[in-house]
Amino acid sequence: MTARVIGGRYELRSRLAKGGMGTVWLAWDRTLQRSVALKEVVLAPYGEDMTVRRKRALREARAAARIRHPAVVHVYDAIMDDESPWIVMSYIEGTSLERRIERQTLSEREIARVGRDVLAGLTAVHDAQVLHRDVKPANIIVDSEDRVFLVDFGIARISGERGLTSANTLIGTVEFMAPERIEGQPVGPASDLWSLGVTLFCALEGYSPFLRDGPIETVRAVTSGHPPSFRRPGPLADAITGLLVADPAGRTGAAELGRRLDAILTAGSRARGRGEERRTGPGQDRKARGGQDPRPPNREARGGQGAHGPGREARRGPDDHGPERVREAGRGPGAHGPDRAGDAARPGEAGDGGNPLLGRSGREAATLLGSMEPNDAGRLLNDAAKTPGPAAEALALLPPPRAARLIDHMIPQRAARLVGAMPTGLSASVLAYTDDRVTAAVLGALGVVPVAVRLVEAMTLRRACRVLAHMPPAVVARLLSATSDGRTDRLLGGLGRAVREEFTRLTGAT
């Protein structure tokens, strides 16, 4: 099947995401020989004619292109093709904050760090006289090096320009809209800060505070003036409460929010430092105390900035997209200037038995894995898993999203060997980012052993149900009978009748 080419230049490869304001595609730029992200602007969901749609596309491009900040998407071009507008952006693979929230519980410090980076990007946006107007977890991307990107300017508004939305039409995700937007009042930077507050609430509490069964009920919840309650009180909850004040004039501003988030990050750093000193004493390195460095072994910058995001409507159900990771446009192997591990990656030149991972230090092996395409790295890991210790050490040194990407390209039985050889906490962090079916296959390969039980216990309830649904009922029943985290009944309630029957037969429960 012949690939569609947009603008005579951009070859569509696959659909990355689809939302209310358009579809984002992975494409190949034939002219510059690099991957890019193309946003196909939605045609006519609000009854506007082609002239208005064209203006919106060009406005989005101008809004994003005038901003230069590491946490803001880099827009290359805006074109028309077959009477449809397209936005050309840098391609970055990544994990949305929405997906992270669904997969695991985030610490206050993690949330504060994401919030601080998004706030910095929003400040740059506001300094350019632009309002984003669609800040939400789906539009925040975190890459494998923990860099944060604010994406999708599909409904951005440039100060001083006439609005392009139809009369009596709200464009955006209502549960994240500030009350003044819904009520048709003047809006400003405080409106984006409200949306950031709702986003941070979702990250802290694990659910969307104003989402209701229907749009009318959701609007009422947003405009009621009643702030949501917190199950995790503390400094972060206090900062979020200040953002969810109905009156924009009384809402916490960017400067004050920045100070509060910085205080949370500083306190967290001090607490971690004191904890490590108590455990190990000052001056001991991480390797000597048996820990793992969660950062990648090579932290050099990988080119320009930018990200693209899904722009999906927030929802309460699980995300149906596969695992994601962030990569800059055109940054494949060898695209960093001199190929950092190109020579080392030649089989037979290093290591043992022709596998370049063997015979290296964990850090050297991790550097090599981090420079390779996932399918190539997966093949090396499959072979290296015959003696899992060194490969598991290298995998543990990679950021969890990157390590998960490699496991997705491994034979499950081989991946299980590496997962079983890693500390349970690290392996749980990695499996939090693998595809549900891959995770199920890895657990199945491990069998009903303590490490598999602990990995299930480390999952959120929703993720555990999704993963276990792909496993044989008899195996699931045995795993659940071995858990001790008090969630067995809730897990059984989320699984099928066959699992419940197997569990009853196995345990004699009624």
Short mmCIF file of C-alpha atoms in Angstrom, two decimals:
data_model
loop_
_atom_site.label_atom_id
_atom_site.label_comp_id
_atom_site.label_asym_id
_atom_site.label_seq_id
_atom_site.Cartn_x
_atom_site.Cartn_y
_atom_site.Cartn_z
CA MET A 1 0.00 0.00 0.00
CA THR A 2 1.41 3.38 -1.04
CA ALA A 3 1.99 5.79 1.82
CA ARG A 4 0.17 9.11 1.68
CA VAL A 5 2.43 12.12 1.17
CA ILE A 6 1.39 15.50 2.58
CA GLY A 7 2.51 18.70 0.92
CA GLY A 8 4.62 16.69 -1.52
CA ARG A 9 7.14 16.14 1.27
CA TYR A 10 5.85 14.44 4.42
CA GLU A 11 5.22 10.68 4.16
CA LEU A 12 2.68 9.46 6.72
CA ARG A 13 3.89 6.41 8.65
CA SER A 14 1.42 5.76 11.49
CA ARG A 15 -1.23 7.47 13.58
CA LEU A 16 0.09 8.53 16.97
CA ALA A 17 -3.03 9.92 18.61
CA LYS A 18 -6.48 11.31 17.89
CA GLY A 19 -8.47 13.91 19.80
CA GLY A 20 -11.18 16.50 19.48
CA MET A 21 -8.97 19.03 17.71
CA GLY A 22 -7.27 16.68 15.24
CA THR A 23 -5.10 13.66 14.60
CA VAL A 24 -1.33 13.48 15.12
CA TRP A 25 0.69 11.34 12.70
CA LEU A 26 4.24 10.11 12.65
CA ALA A 27 5.69 11.13 9.29
CA TRP A 28 8.98 11.08 7.41
CA ASP A 29 10.31 14.36 6.02
CA ARG A 30 11.69 13.32 2.63
CA THR A 31 13.51 16.60 2.17
CA LEU A 32 15.43 16.75 5.47
CA GLN A 33 15.43 12.97 6.05
CA ARG A 34 14.01 13.04 9.56
CA SER A 35 10.93 11.95 11.49
CA VAL A 36 8.37 14.64 12.27
CA ALA A 37 4.93 14.80 13.80
CA LEU A 38 2.08 16.06 11.62
CA LYS A 39 -1.13 17.29 13.15
CA GLU A 40 -4.10 16.97 10.82
CA VAL A 41 -6.48 19.63 12.06
CA VAL A 42 -10.01 18.31 12.53
CA LEU A 43 -12.26 19.30 9.66
CA ALA A 44 -15.60 20.54 10.92
CA PRO A 45 -16.74 19.46 14.38
CA TYR A 46 -18.11 22.92 15.17
CA GLY A 47 -19.72 23.82 11.86
CA GLU A 48 -17.02 26.27 10.80
CA ASP A 49 -16.11 26.74 7.16
CA MET A 50 -12.73 26.03 5.59
CA THR A 51 -11.58 29.64 5.89
CA VAL A 52 -11.96 29.58 9.67
CA ARG A 53 -10.26 26.19 9.93
CA ARG A 54 -7.34 27.44 7.90
CA LYS A 55 -7.02 30.47 10.15
CA ARG A 56 -7.06 28.28 13.25
CA ALA A 57 -4.27 26.06 11.88
CA LEU A 58 -2.12 29.04 11.00
CA ARG A 59 -2.84 30.61 14.38
CA GLU A 60 -1.74 27.45 16.18
CA ALA A 61 1.49 27.44 14.21
CA ARG A 62 2.16 31.11 14.94
CA ALA A 63 1.31 30.66 18.61
CA ALA A 64 3.75 27.80 19.11
CA ALA A 65 6.44 29.01 16.72
CA ARG A 66 6.87 32.32 18.52
CA ILE A 67 7.75 30.54 21.79
CA ARG A 68 11.26 29.31 22.48
CA HIS A 69 11.43 27.23 25.63
CA PRO A 70 12.70 23.69 26.36
CA ALA A 71 9.27 22.68 27.66
CA VAL A 72 7.24 23.92 24.66
CA VAL A 73 6.64 22.11 21.37
CA HIS A 74 8.79 23.15 18.40
CA VAL A 75 6.65 23.90 15.34
CA TYR A 76 8.38 23.75 11.96
CA ASP A 77 5.68 24.63 9.46
CA ALA A 78 1.98 24.99 8.68
CA ILE A 79 0.70 23.81 5.30
CA MET A 80 -2.50 23.16 3.40
CA ASP A 81 -3.00 19.82 1.65
CA ASP A 82 -6.17 18.79 -0.17
CA GLU A 83 -7.99 21.73 1.43
CA SER A 84 -7.02 20.54 4.93
CA PRO A 85 -4.63 22.33 7.30
CA TRP A 86 -1.62 20.46 8.73
CA ILE A 87 0.86 21.49 11.45
CA VAL A 88 4.43 20.15 11.19
CA MET A 89 6.11 19.63 14.59
CA SER A 90 9.19 17.96 16.01
CA TYR A 91 8.62 14.28 16.69
CA ILE A 92 9.17 13.18 20.24
CA GLU A 93 8.15 9.82 21.60
CA GLY A 94 6.94 10.14 25.15
CA THR A 95 4.71 9.07 27.97
CA SER A 96 1.84 11.42 28.69
CA LEU A 97 1.21 12.46 32.27
CA GLU A 98 -2.28 11.03 31.77
CA ARG A 99 -0.84 7.60 31.13
CA ARG A 100 1.57 7.86 34.06
CA ILE A 101 -1.30 8.71 36.38
CA GLU A 102 -3.19 5.64 35.17
CA ARG A 103 -0.23 3.33 35.62
CA GLN A 104 1.26 4.31 38.97
CA THR A 105 0.96 6.51 42.03
CA LEU A 106 3.25 9.52 41.73
CA SER A 107 5.10 11.01 44.68
CA GLU A 108 4.55 14.63 45.68
CA ARG A 109 8.08 15.42 44.60
CA GLU A 110 7.55 13.89 41.13
CA ILE A 111 4.34 15.86 40.68
CA ALA A 112 5.95 19.07 41.91
CA ARG A 113 8.82 18.64 39.46
CA VAL A 114 6.43 18.12 36.53
CA GLY A 115 4.35 21.08 37.70
CA ARG A 116 7.44 23.29 37.97
CA ASP A 117 8.53 22.46 34.43
CA VAL A 118 5.04 22.99 33.01
CA LEU A 119 4.79 26.29 34.88
CA ALA A 120 8.08 27.41 33.32
CA GLY A 121 6.73 26.56 29.88
CA LEU A 122 3.44 28.33 30.59
CA THR A 123 5.31 31.41 31.76
CA ALA A 124 7.13 31.51 28.42
CA VAL A 125 3.79 31.05 26.66
CA HIS A 126 2.22 33.92 28.59
CA ASP A 127 5.26 36.16 28.07
CA ALA A 128 4.67 35.71 24.33
CA GLN A 129 1.10 36.99 24.83
CA VAL A 130 -0.36 33.55 24.16
CA LEU A 131 -2.86 31.51 26.19
CA HIS A 132 -2.63 27.74 25.85
CA ARG A 133 -6.27 27.05 26.89
CA ASP A 134 -5.93 23.26 26.95
CA VAL A 135 -3.56 22.36 29.79
CA LYS A 136 -4.36 18.81 30.91
CA PRO A 137 -2.49 15.56 31.64
CA ALA A 138 -2.84 14.30 28.06
CA ASN A 139 -1.01 17.42 26.84
CA ILE A 140 2.00 17.00 29.11
CA ILE A 141 4.68 14.59 27.91
CA VAL A 142 7.56 13.21 29.99
CA ASP A 143 10.44 11.67 28.07
CA SER A 144 12.88 8.90 28.99
CA GLU A 145 15.28 11.47 30.45
CA ASP A 146 12.52 12.93 32.63
CA ARG A 147 12.24 16.08 30.54
CA VAL A 148 8.76 17.61 30.54
CA PHE A 149 7.01 19.07 27.50
CA LEU A 150 3.82 21.12 27.21
CA VAL A 151 2.21 20.27 23.90
CA ASP A 152 -0.75 20.91 21.58
CA PHE A 153 -1.57 24.53 20.84
CA GLY A 154 -4.65 23.63 18.78
CA ILE A 155 -6.91 26.10 20.60
CA ALA A 156 -4.28 28.60 21.72
CA ARG A 157 -5.28 32.25 21.71
CA ILE A 158 -2.93 35.07 20.76
CA SER A 159 -3.54 38.24 22.74
CA GLY A 160 -5.17 40.91 20.61
CA GLU A 161 -6.40 38.56 17.88
CA ARG A 162 -10.07 38.02 17.22
CA GLY A 163 -11.38 34.63 18.39
CA LEU A 164 -12.20 32.03 15.77
CA THR A 165 -14.61 29.81 17.64
CA SER A 166 -18.27 29.70 16.73
CA ALA A 167 -20.73 31.59 18.86
CA ASN A 168 -21.94 29.71 21.94
CA THR A 169 -19.29 27.01 21.42
CA LEU A 170 -16.77 25.84 24.00
CA ILE A 171 -13.63 24.33 22.51
CA GLY A 172 -11.47 22.30 24.84
CA THR A 173 -11.90 19.82 27.66
CA VAL A 174 -14.58 21.17 29.98
CA GLU A 175 -13.41 19.46 33.17
CA PHE A 176 -10.09 21.32 32.91
CA MET A 177 -11.57 24.71 31.91
CA ALA A 178 -11.50 27.63 34.29
CA PRO A 179 -14.95 28.84 35.44
CA GLU A 180 -14.50 32.20 33.73
CA ARG A 181 -14.02 30.49 30.36
CA ILE A 182 -17.20 28.47 30.75
CA GLU A 183 -19.14 31.56 31.85
CA GLY A 184 -17.88 33.65 28.92
CA GLN A 185 -15.90 36.08 31.09
CA PRO A 186 -12.54 37.63 30.09
CA VAL A 187 -9.68 35.16 30.40
CA GLY A 188 -5.96 35.54 30.99
CA PRO A 189 -2.96 33.60 32.30
CA ALA A 190 -4.90 32.77 35.48
CA SER A 191 -7.18 30.56 33.36
CA ASP A 192 -4.26 28.39 32.30
CA LEU A 193 -3.12 28.21 35.94
CA TRP A 194 -6.56 26.88 36.94
CA SER A 195 -6.15 24.14 34.33
CA LEU A 196 -2.69 23.39 35.71
CA GLY A 197 -4.23 23.11 39.16
CA VAL A 198 -6.78 20.55 37.94
CA THR A 199 -3.97 18.68 36.20
CA LEU A 200 -1.86 18.54 39.37
CA PHE A 201 -4.91 17.38 41.33
CA CYS A 202 -5.32 14.48 38.88
CA ALA A 203 -1.67 13.55 39.37
CA LEU A 204 -1.89 13.72 43.17
CA GLU A 205 -5.26 12.05 43.71
CA GLY A 206 -5.48 9.80 40.66
CA TYR A 207 -8.80 11.06 39.29
CA SER A 208 -10.29 14.10 37.59
CA PRO A 209 -12.02 16.22 40.27
CA PHE A 210 -14.75 17.84 38.19
CA LEU A 211 -15.53 15.08 35.69
CA ARG A 212 -19.13 13.92 35.95
CA ASP A 213 -21.41 11.58 33.98
CA GLY A 214 -22.45 14.24 31.46
CA PRO A 215 -21.23 17.62 30.15
CA ILE A 216 -23.91 19.63 31.94
CA GLU A 217 -23.06 18.02 35.28
CA THR A 218 -19.35 18.62 34.62
CA VAL A 219 -19.98 22.30 33.89
CA ARG A 220 -21.94 22.63 37.12
CA ALA A 221 -19.12 21.00 39.09
CA VAL A 222 -16.53 23.39 37.65
CA THR A 223 -18.61 26.52 38.22
CA SER A 224 -20.02 25.59 41.62
CA GLY A 225 -17.21 27.27 43.51
CA HIS A 226 -16.72 24.19 45.70
CA PRO A 227 -13.09 23.02 45.65
CA PRO A 228 -12.49 19.26 45.69
CA SER A 229 -11.28 17.51 48.84
CA PHE A 230 -7.90 15.81 49.12
CA ARG A 231 -7.04 12.34 50.36
CA ARG A 232 -3.33 13.26 50.33
CA PRO A 233 -3.12 16.58 52.23
CA GLY A 234 0.14 18.46 52.46
CA PRO A 235 2.09 21.33 50.85
CA LEU A 236 1.27 20.19 47.32
CA ALA A 237 -2.44 19.95 48.09
CA ASP A 238 -2.27 23.46 49.59
CA ALA A 239 -0.61 24.79 46.42
CA ILE A 240 -3.27 23.14 44.24
CA THR A 241 -6.07 24.56 46.40
CA GLY A 242 -4.72 28.05 45.73
CA LEU A 243 -5.03 27.42 41.99
CA LEU A 244 -8.64 26.20 42.21
CA VAL A 245 -10.12 29.48 43.46
CA ALA A 246 -13.14 30.40 41.36
CA ASP A 247 -12.31 34.12 41.24
CA PRO A 248 -9.25 34.62 38.96
CA ALA A 249 -8.21 37.65 41.03
CA GLY A 250 -7.87 35.48 44.13
CA ARG A 251 -6.09 32.62 42.40
CA THR A 252 -2.44 31.82 43.18
CA GLY A 253 -0.19 33.48 40.62
CA ALA A 254 2.73 31.98 38.71
CA ALA A 255 5.43 33.49 40.93
CA GLU A 256 3.85 32.26 44.16
CA LEU A 257 3.15 28.83 42.67
CA GLY A 258 6.78 28.59 41.58
CA ARG A 259 7.97 29.35 45.11
CA ARG A 260 5.68 26.70 46.59
CA LEU A 261 6.74 24.03 44.15
CA ASP A 262 10.41 24.91 44.67
CA ALA A 263 9.94 24.54 48.43
CA ILE A 264 8.46 21.05 47.94
CA LEU A 265 11.35 20.05 45.69
CA THR A 266 13.94 21.45 48.10
CA ALA A 267 12.37 19.69 51.08
CA GLY A 268 12.24 16.44 49.14
CA SER A 269 15.92 16.69 48.17
CA ARG A 270 16.94 17.33 51.77
CA ALA A 271 14.83 14.43 53.04
CA ARG A 272 16.34 12.06 50.49
CA GLY A 273 19.84 13.23 51.36
CA ARG A 274 19.29 12.68 55.07
CA GLY A 275 17.81 9.25 54.42
CA GLU A 276 20.78 8.13 52.32
CA GLU A 277 23.25 9.46 54.87
CA ARG A 278 21.54 7.53 57.66
CA ARG A 279 21.62 4.33 55.64
CA THR A 280 25.13 4.53 54.26
CA GLY A 281 27.07 7.31 55.90
CA PRO A 282 28.51 10.27 53.97
CA GLY A 283 30.99 9.73 51.19
CA GLN A 284 29.95 6.26 50.03
CA ASP A 285 29.09 5.97 46.37
CA ARG A 286 25.84 4.46 45.10
CA LYS A 287 27.47 1.38 43.67
CA ALA A 288 29.09 0.53 46.97
CA ARG A 289 25.75 0.48 48.75
CA GLY A 290 24.13 -1.72 46.12
CA GLY A 291 21.70 0.86 44.72
CA GLN A 292 21.02 1.77 41.14
CA ASP A 293 21.27 5.12 39.46
CA PRO A 294 17.87 5.67 37.82
CA ARG A 295 19.28 8.22 35.37
CA PRO A 296 20.64 7.22 31.97
CA PRO A 297 24.41 6.82 31.78
CA ASN A 298 24.79 9.56 29.20
CA ARG A 299 22.96 12.80 29.94
CA GLU A 300 24.07 14.84 26.92
CA ALA A 301 21.39 16.93 25.26
CA ARG A 302 19.82 15.44 22.17
CA GLY A 303 19.24 18.39 19.94
CA GLY A 304 16.45 20.95 19.92
CA GLN A 305 13.26 21.13 21.88
CA GLY A 306 9.70 20.24 21.26
CA ALA A 307 7.10 17.61 21.76
CA HIS A 308 3.80 16.63 20.38
CA GLY A 309 0.94 15.31 22.37
CA PRO A 310 -2.26 13.44 21.79
CA GLY A 311 -4.75 16.20 22.51
CA ARG A 312 -7.23 13.57 23.65
CA GLU A 313 -10.24 14.20 25.81
CA ALA A 314 -9.53 13.19 29.41
CA ARG A 315 -11.45 10.11 30.44
CA ARG A 316 -11.92 7.76 33.32
CA GLY A 317 -11.22 4.51 31.48
CA PRO A 318 -7.78 3.04 30.72
CA ASP A 319 -5.72 4.37 27.86
CA ASP A 320 -5.75 2.07 24.86
CA HIS A 321 -2.53 3.28 23.34
CA GLY A 322 0.62 1.21 23.38
CA PRO A 323 3.76 2.11 25.31
CA GLU A 324 5.33 5.40 24.42
CA ARG A 325 8.72 7.02 24.81
CA VAL A 326 10.04 10.42 23.73
CA ARG A 327 12.57 10.97 20.96
CA GLU A 328 13.53 14.19 19.20
CA ALA A 329 12.87 14.52 15.49
CA GLY A 330 15.38 12.67 13.39
CA ARG A 331 17.29 11.33 16.38
CA GLY A 332 17.96 7.75 15.42
CA PRO A 333 21.26 5.94 15.84
CA GLY A 334 24.11 8.11 14.64
CA ALA A 335 21.98 11.27 14.65
CA HIS A 336 23.81 12.74 17.64
CA GLY A 337 26.81 13.75 15.58
CA PRO A 338 29.42 11.05 16.16
CA ASP A 339 27.61 7.83 16.97
CA ARG A 340 28.18 7.44 20.71
CA ALA A 341 28.13 3.66 20.57
CA GLY A 342 28.28 2.88 16.89
CA ASP A 343 31.65 1.16 17.03
CA ALA A 344 30.83 -0.72 20.21
CA ALA A 345 27.59 -1.97 18.71
CA ARG A 346 29.32 -4.08 16.08
CA PRO A 347 28.88 -7.68 17.20
CA GLY A 348 32.09 -9.56 17.65
CA GLU A 349 34.30 -6.55 18.38
CA ALA A 350 33.63 -6.52 22.11
CA GLY A 351 32.19 -8.66 24.85
CA ASP A 352 31.77 -12.42 24.94
CA GLY A 353 30.50 -14.73 22.23
CA GLY A 354 29.88 -11.86 19.79
CA ASN A 355 27.36 -10.09 22.05
CA PRO A 356 28.70 -6.58 22.78
CA LEU A 357 26.76 -6.40 26.05
CA LEU A 358 28.75 -9.21 27.66
CA GLY A 359 32.11 -8.46 29.22
CA ARG A 360 31.28 -4.77 29.69
CA SER A 361 30.55 -2.85 32.83
CA GLY A 362 26.88 -2.22 33.55
CA ARG A 363 27.27 1.46 32.71
CA GLU A 364 28.99 0.78 29.40
CA ALA A 365 26.33 -1.75 28.47
CA ALA A 366 23.58 0.71 29.44
CA THR A 367 25.20 3.40 27.27
CA LEU A 368 25.18 0.99 24.36
CA LEU A 369 21.55 0.00 24.89
CA GLY A 370 20.52 3.65 25.20
CA SER A 371 22.02 4.44 21.78
CA MET A 372 20.32 1.63 19.86
CA GLU A 373 16.95 1.21 18.22
CA PRO A 374 14.63 -0.79 20.55
CA ASN A 375 14.30 -3.82 18.27
CA ASP A 376 18.10 -4.12 17.90
CA ALA A 377 18.62 -3.67 21.64
CA GLY A 378 15.92 -6.25 22.32
CA ARG A 379 17.75 -8.84 20.20
CA LEU A 380 20.99 -8.24 22.11
CA LEU A 381 19.15 -8.56 25.43
CA ASN A 382 17.49 -11.80 24.31
CA ASP A 383 20.91 -13.33 23.79
CA ALA A 384 22.46 -11.77 26.90
CA ALA A 385 19.59 -13.05 29.09
CA LYS A 386 21.17 -16.51 29.03
CA THR A 387 23.38 -15.11 31.82
CA PRO A 388 20.94 -12.48 33.16
CA GLY A 389 23.05 -10.72 35.78
CA PRO A 390 25.06 -8.27 33.60
CA ALA A 391 22.15 -7.55 31.25
CA ALA A 392 19.79 -6.96 34.18
CA GLU A 393 22.30 -4.54 35.71
CA ALA A 394 22.51 -2.59 32.44
CA LEU A 395 18.73 -2.54 32.06
CA ALA A 396 18.33 -1.26 35.63
CA LEU A 397 20.61 1.70 34.84
CA LEU A 398 18.30 2.91 32.07
CA PRO A 399 15.31 5.17 32.80
CA PRO A 400 12.24 2.94 33.36
CA PRO A 401 10.38 4.11 30.19
CA ARG A 402 13.43 3.31 28.04
CA ALA A 403 13.99 -0.05 29.73
CA ALA A 404 10.31 -0.89 29.23
CA ARG A 405 10.59 -0.06 25.55
CA LEU A 406 13.37 -2.61 25.20
CA ILE A 407 11.45 -5.29 27.11
CA ASP A 408 8.55 -4.74 24.70
CA HIS A 409 10.92 -5.97 21.96
CA MET A 410 12.14 -9.07 23.82
CA ILE A 411 11.00 -12.67 23.97
CA PRO A 412 8.87 -12.78 27.15
CA GLN A 413 10.72 -15.78 28.61
CA ARG A 414 14.06 -13.97 28.21
CA ALA A 415 12.62 -10.72 29.55
CA ALA A 416 11.35 -12.59 32.59
CA ARG A 417 14.91 -13.70 33.38
CA LEU A 418 16.08 -10.09 33.43
CA VAL A 419 13.08 -8.87 35.42
CA GLY A 420 13.60 -11.63 37.96
CA ALA A 421 17.27 -10.69 38.34
CA MET A 422 16.53 -7.01 39.07
CA PRO A 423 15.55 -5.59 42.48
CA THR A 424 11.77 -5.86 42.74
CA GLY A 425 11.27 -2.12 43.12
CA LEU A 426 13.18 -1.40 39.93
CA SER A 427 11.52 -4.17 37.95
CA ALA A 428 8.10 -2.88 39.09
CA SER A 429 9.03 0.63 37.90
CA VAL A 430 10.04 -0.75 34.50
CA LEU A 431 6.96 -2.95 34.05
CA ALA A 432 4.77 0.07 34.84
CA TYR A 433 5.64 1.30 31.33
CA THR A 434 5.48 -1.94 29.34
CA ASP A 435 2.50 -2.89 27.23
CA ASP A 436 -0.19 -4.75 29.18
CA ARG A 437 0.14 -7.89 27.06
CA VAL A 438 3.92 -7.88 27.39
CA THR A 439 3.64 -7.49 31.16
CA ALA A 440 1.20 -10.41 31.28
CA ALA A 441 3.54 -12.58 29.21
CA VAL A 442 6.49 -11.72 31.47
CA LEU A 443 4.51 -12.56 34.60
CA GLY A 444 3.37 -15.80 33.01
CA ALA A 445 6.97 -16.71 32.20
CA LEU A 446 8.01 -15.98 35.78
CA GLY A 447 5.30 -18.27 37.12
CA VAL A 448 3.74 -18.10 40.56
CA VAL A 449 6.86 -17.08 42.45
CA PRO A 450 7.33 -14.40 45.14
CA VAL A 451 8.77 -11.85 42.69
CA ALA A 452 5.72 -12.18 40.40
CA VAL A 453 3.38 -11.75 43.37
CA ARG A 454 5.22 -8.62 44.49
CA LEU A 455 5.08 -7.20 40.96
CA VAL A 456 1.30 -7.62 40.90
CA GLU A 457 1.02 -5.99 44.33
CA ALA A 458 3.06 -3.01 43.04
CA MET A 459 0.55 -2.30 40.25
CA THR A 460 -2.40 0.03 40.57
CA LEU A 461 -5.74 -1.77 40.82
CA ARG A 462 -6.74 -0.74 37.30
CA ARG A 463 -3.42 -1.79 35.76
CA ALA A 464 -3.41 -5.10 37.59
CA CYS A 465 -6.89 -5.92 36.25
CA ARG A 466 -5.84 -5.05 32.70
CA VAL A 467 -2.67 -7.15 32.89
CA LEU A 468 -4.22 -10.16 34.63
CA ALA A 469 -7.06 -10.21 32.09
CA HIS A 470 -4.47 -11.38 29.51
CA MET A 471 -3.32 -14.34 31.63
CA PRO A 472 -4.78 -17.87 32.04
CA PRO A 473 -7.42 -17.90 34.80
CA ALA A 474 -5.68 -20.71 36.70
CA VAL A 475 -2.41 -18.74 36.87
CA VAL A 476 -4.23 -15.58 37.92
CA ALA A 477 -6.06 -17.43 40.67
CA ARG A 478 -2.79 -18.80 42.03
CA LEU A 479 -1.17 -15.37 41.94
CA LEU A 480 -4.07 -13.73 43.74
CA SER A 481 -4.17 -16.46 46.38
CA ALA A 482 -0.53 -15.59 47.18
CA THR A 483 -1.03 -11.82 47.50
CA SER A 484 -1.23 -10.17 50.90
CA ASP A 485 -2.03 -6.54 50.08
CA GLY A 486 -5.76 -6.75 50.89
CA ARG A 487 -6.93 -6.14 47.32
CA THR A 488 -7.90 -9.68 46.35
CA ASP A 489 -11.65 -9.11 46.46
CA ARG A 490 -11.41 -5.92 44.41
CA LEU A 491 -9.15 -7.59 41.85
CA LEU A 492 -11.51 -10.54 41.56
CA GLY A 493 -14.38 -8.11 41.05
CA GLY A 494 -12.56 -6.59 38.08
CA LEU A 495 -11.77 -9.91 36.41
CA GLY A 496 -13.94 -12.47 34.66
CA ARG A 497 -16.05 -15.31 36.02
CA ALA A 498 -13.46 -17.91 35.02
CA VAL A 499 -10.87 -16.34 37.33
CA ARG A 500 -13.33 -16.16 40.23
CA GLU A 501 -14.32 -19.78 39.74
CA GLU A 502 -10.68 -20.89 39.65
CA PHE A 503 -9.95 -18.84 42.78
CA THR A 504 -12.90 -20.43 44.61
CA ARG A 505 -11.83 -23.91 43.55
CA LEU A 506 -8.23 -23.24 44.62
CA THR A 507 -8.91 -21.61 47.97
CA GLY A 508 -12.30 -23.05 48.91
CA ALA A 509 -13.60 -19.48 49.35
CA THR A 510 -17.30 -18.85 48.86
#
